[in-house]
mmCIF file of C-alpha atoms in Angstrom:
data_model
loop_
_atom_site.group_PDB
_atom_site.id
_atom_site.type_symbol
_atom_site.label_atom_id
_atom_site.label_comp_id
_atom_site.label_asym_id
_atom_site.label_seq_id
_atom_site.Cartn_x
_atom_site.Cartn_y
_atom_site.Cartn_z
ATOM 1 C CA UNK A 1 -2.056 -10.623 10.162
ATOM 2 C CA UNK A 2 -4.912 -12.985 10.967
ATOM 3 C CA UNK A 3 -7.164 -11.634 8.530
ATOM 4 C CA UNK A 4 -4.595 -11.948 5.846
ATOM 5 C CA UNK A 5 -4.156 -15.525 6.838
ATOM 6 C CA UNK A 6 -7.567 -16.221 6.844
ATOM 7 C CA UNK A 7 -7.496 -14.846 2.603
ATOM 8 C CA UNK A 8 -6.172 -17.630 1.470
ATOM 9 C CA UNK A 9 -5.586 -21.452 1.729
ATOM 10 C CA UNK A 10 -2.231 -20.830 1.195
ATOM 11 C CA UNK A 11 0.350 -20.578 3.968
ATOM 12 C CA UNK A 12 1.931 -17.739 4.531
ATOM 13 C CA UNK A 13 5.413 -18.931 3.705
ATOM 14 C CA UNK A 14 3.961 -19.714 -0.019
ATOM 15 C CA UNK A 15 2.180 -16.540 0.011
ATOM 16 C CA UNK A 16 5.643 -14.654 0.168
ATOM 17 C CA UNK A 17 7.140 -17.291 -2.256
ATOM 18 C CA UNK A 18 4.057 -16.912 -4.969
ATOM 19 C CA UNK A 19 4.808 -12.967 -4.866
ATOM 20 C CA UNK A 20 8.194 -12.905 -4.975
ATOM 21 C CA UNK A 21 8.401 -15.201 -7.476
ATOM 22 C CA UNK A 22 5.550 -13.212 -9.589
ATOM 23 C CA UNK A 23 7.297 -9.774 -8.385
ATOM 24 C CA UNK A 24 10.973 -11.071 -9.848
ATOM 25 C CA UNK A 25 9.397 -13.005 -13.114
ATOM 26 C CA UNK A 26 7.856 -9.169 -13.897
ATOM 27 C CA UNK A 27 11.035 -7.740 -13.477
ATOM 28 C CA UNK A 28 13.234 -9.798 -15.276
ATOM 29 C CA UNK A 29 10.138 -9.591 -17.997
ATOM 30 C CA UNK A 30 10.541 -5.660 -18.047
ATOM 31 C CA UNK A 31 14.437 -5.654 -18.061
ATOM 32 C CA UNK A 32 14.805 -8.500 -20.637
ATOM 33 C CA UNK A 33 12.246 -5.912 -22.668
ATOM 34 C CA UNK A 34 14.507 -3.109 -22.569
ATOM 35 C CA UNK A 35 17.319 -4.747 -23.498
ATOM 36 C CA UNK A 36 15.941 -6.472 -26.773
ATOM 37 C CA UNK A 37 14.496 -3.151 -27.520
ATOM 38 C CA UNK A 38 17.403 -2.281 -29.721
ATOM 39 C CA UNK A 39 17.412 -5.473 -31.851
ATOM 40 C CA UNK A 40 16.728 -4.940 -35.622
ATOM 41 C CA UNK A 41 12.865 -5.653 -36.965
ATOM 42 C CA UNK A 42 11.673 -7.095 -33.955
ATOM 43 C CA UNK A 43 13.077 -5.714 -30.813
ATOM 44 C CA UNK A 44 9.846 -2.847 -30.932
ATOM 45 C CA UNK A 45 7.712 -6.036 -30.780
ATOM 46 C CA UNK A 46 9.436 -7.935 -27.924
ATOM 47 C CA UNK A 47 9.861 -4.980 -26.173
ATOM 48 C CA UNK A 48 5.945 -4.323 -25.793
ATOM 49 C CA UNK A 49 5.050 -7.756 -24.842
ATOM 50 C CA UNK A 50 7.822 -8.832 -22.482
ATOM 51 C CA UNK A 51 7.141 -4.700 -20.911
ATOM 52 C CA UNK A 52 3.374 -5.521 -20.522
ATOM 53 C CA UNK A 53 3.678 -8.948 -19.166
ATOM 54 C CA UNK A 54 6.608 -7.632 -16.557
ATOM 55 C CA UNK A 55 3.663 -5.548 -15.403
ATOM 56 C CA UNK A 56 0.744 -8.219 -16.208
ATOM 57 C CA UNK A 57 3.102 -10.046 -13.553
ATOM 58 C CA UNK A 58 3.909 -7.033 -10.779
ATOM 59 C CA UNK A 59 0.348 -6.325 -10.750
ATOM 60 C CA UNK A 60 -0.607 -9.790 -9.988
ATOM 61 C CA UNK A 61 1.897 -10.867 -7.447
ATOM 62 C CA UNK A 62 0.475 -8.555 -5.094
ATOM 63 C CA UNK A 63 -2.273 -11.016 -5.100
ATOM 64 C CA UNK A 64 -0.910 -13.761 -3.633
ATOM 65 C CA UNK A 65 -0.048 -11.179 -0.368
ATOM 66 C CA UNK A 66 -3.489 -10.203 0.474
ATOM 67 C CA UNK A 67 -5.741 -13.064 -1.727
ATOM 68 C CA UNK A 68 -7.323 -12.435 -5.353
ATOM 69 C CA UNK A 69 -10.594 -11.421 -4.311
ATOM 70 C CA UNK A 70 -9.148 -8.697 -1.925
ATOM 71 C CA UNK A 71 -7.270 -7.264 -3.965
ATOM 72 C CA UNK A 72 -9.741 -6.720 -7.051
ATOM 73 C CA UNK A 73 -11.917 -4.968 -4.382
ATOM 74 C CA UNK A 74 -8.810 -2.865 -3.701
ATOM 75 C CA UNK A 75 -8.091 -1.897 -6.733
ATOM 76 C CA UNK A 76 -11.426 -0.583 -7.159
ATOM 77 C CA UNK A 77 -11.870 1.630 -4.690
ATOM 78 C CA UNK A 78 -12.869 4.740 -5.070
ATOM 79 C CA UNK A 79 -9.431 6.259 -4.744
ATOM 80 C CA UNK A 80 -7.844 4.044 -7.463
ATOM 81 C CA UNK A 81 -10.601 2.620 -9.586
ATOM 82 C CA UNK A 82 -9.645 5.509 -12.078
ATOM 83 C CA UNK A 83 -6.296 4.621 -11.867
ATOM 84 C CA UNK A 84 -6.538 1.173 -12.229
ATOM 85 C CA UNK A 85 -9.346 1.337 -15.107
ATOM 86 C CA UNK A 86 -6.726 3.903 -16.961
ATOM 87 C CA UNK A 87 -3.646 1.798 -15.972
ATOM 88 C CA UNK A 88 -5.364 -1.869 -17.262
ATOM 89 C CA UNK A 89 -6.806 0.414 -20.609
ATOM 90 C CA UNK A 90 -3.029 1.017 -21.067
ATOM 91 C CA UNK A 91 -2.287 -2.226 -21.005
ATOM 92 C CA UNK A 92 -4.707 -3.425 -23.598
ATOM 93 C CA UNK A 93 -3.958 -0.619 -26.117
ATOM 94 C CA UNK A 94 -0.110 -1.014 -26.008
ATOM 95 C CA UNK A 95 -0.636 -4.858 -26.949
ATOM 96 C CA UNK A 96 -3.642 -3.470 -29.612
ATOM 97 C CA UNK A 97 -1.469 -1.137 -30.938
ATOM 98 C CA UNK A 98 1.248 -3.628 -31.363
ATOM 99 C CA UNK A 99 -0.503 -6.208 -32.938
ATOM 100 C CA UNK A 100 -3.428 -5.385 -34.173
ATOM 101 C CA UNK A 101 -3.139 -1.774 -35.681
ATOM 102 C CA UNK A 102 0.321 -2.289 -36.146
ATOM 103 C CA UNK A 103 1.601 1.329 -34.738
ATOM 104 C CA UNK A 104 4.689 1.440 -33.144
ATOM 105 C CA UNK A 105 4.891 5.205 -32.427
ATOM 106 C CA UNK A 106 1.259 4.686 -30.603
ATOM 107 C CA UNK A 107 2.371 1.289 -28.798
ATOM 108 C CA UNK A 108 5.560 3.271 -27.690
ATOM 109 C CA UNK A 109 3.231 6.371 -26.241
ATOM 110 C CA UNK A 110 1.025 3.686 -24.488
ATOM 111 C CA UNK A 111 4.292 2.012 -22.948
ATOM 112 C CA UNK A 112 5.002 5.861 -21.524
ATOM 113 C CA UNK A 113 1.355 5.911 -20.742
ATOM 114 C CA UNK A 114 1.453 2.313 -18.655
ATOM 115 C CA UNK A 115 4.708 3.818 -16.494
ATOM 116 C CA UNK A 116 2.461 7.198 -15.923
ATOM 117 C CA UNK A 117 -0.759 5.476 -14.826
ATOM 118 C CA UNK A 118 1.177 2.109 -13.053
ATOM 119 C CA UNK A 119 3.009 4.710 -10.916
ATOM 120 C CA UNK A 120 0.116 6.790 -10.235
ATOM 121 C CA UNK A 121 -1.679 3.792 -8.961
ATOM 122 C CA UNK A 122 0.941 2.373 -6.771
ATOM 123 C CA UNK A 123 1.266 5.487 -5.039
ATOM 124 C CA UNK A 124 -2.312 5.519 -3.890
ATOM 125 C CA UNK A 125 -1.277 2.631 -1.683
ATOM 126 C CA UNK A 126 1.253 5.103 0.367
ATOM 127 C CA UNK A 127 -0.370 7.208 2.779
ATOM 128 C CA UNK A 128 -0.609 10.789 1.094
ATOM 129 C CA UNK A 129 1.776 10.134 -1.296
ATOM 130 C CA UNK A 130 -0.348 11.533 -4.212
ATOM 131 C CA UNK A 131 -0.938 14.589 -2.481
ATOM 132 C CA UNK A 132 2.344 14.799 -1.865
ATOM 133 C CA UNK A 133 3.722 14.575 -5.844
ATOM 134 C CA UNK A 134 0.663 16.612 -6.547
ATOM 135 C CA UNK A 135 1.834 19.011 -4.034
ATOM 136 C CA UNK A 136 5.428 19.367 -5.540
ATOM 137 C CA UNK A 137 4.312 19.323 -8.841
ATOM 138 C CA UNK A 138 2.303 22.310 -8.538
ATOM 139 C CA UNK A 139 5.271 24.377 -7.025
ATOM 140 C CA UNK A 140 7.793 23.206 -9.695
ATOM 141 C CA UNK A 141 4.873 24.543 -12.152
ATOM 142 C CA UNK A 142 4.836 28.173 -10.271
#
């Protein structure tokens, strides 16, 4: 706890504040994106950018827990630099896709792609938990 402290000028109270805060604006961000999905010509747009910034925001309210700096060095670690490279690539190419090349049916199949790879890398912060899906995936497959 004292090395966590020691992260950040902020007190801890505020800490907890910042990330809820950050952790509930994401969520609300992601929900309000699946429920405007539906809405004629641009519901497919609003979907992908409220969707990536509700995880723009869950990603970065785990920052104000353990400080900026520590977590960038955390999330490249060897264990999840791959899946945080493949998870931020996501998020760039669902927005790209949206906007830029204008493909829904690709901006859709990165929004699958950002759940995959966001789930893959939360898990490597609980203790064996890949191994574990990894595990159970490979005896559904037999």
């Amino acid at each position: 706890m004292q090395a966590v402290n020691e992260a950040s000028t902020l007190s801890w109270a505020n800490r907890i504040r910042g990330f809820v805060i950050c952790f509930v604006i994401g969520g609300v961000c992601t929900i309000l994106g699946v429920c405007v999905l539906f809405l004629p010509k641009i519901g497919l747009i609003l979907f992908i950018v409220f969707y990536t910034f509700g995880n723009i925001c869950a990603l970065g309210s785990t920052m104000f827990l353990m400080g900026p700096l520590k977590q960038l060095k955390r999330m490249c670690d060897k264990t999840r630099a791959l899946a945080t490279t493949f998870m931020l690539t996501c998020l760039v190419l669902t927005l790209c896709a949206a906007f830029w090349w204008k493909n829904f049916g690709l901006a859709l199949l990165f929004v699958i792609l950002q759940v995959l790879s966001f789930t893959w890398y939360s898990l490597s912060y609980i203790p064996c938990a890949r191994e574990a899906i990894l595990k159970m995936v490979s005896i559904c497959i037999k």
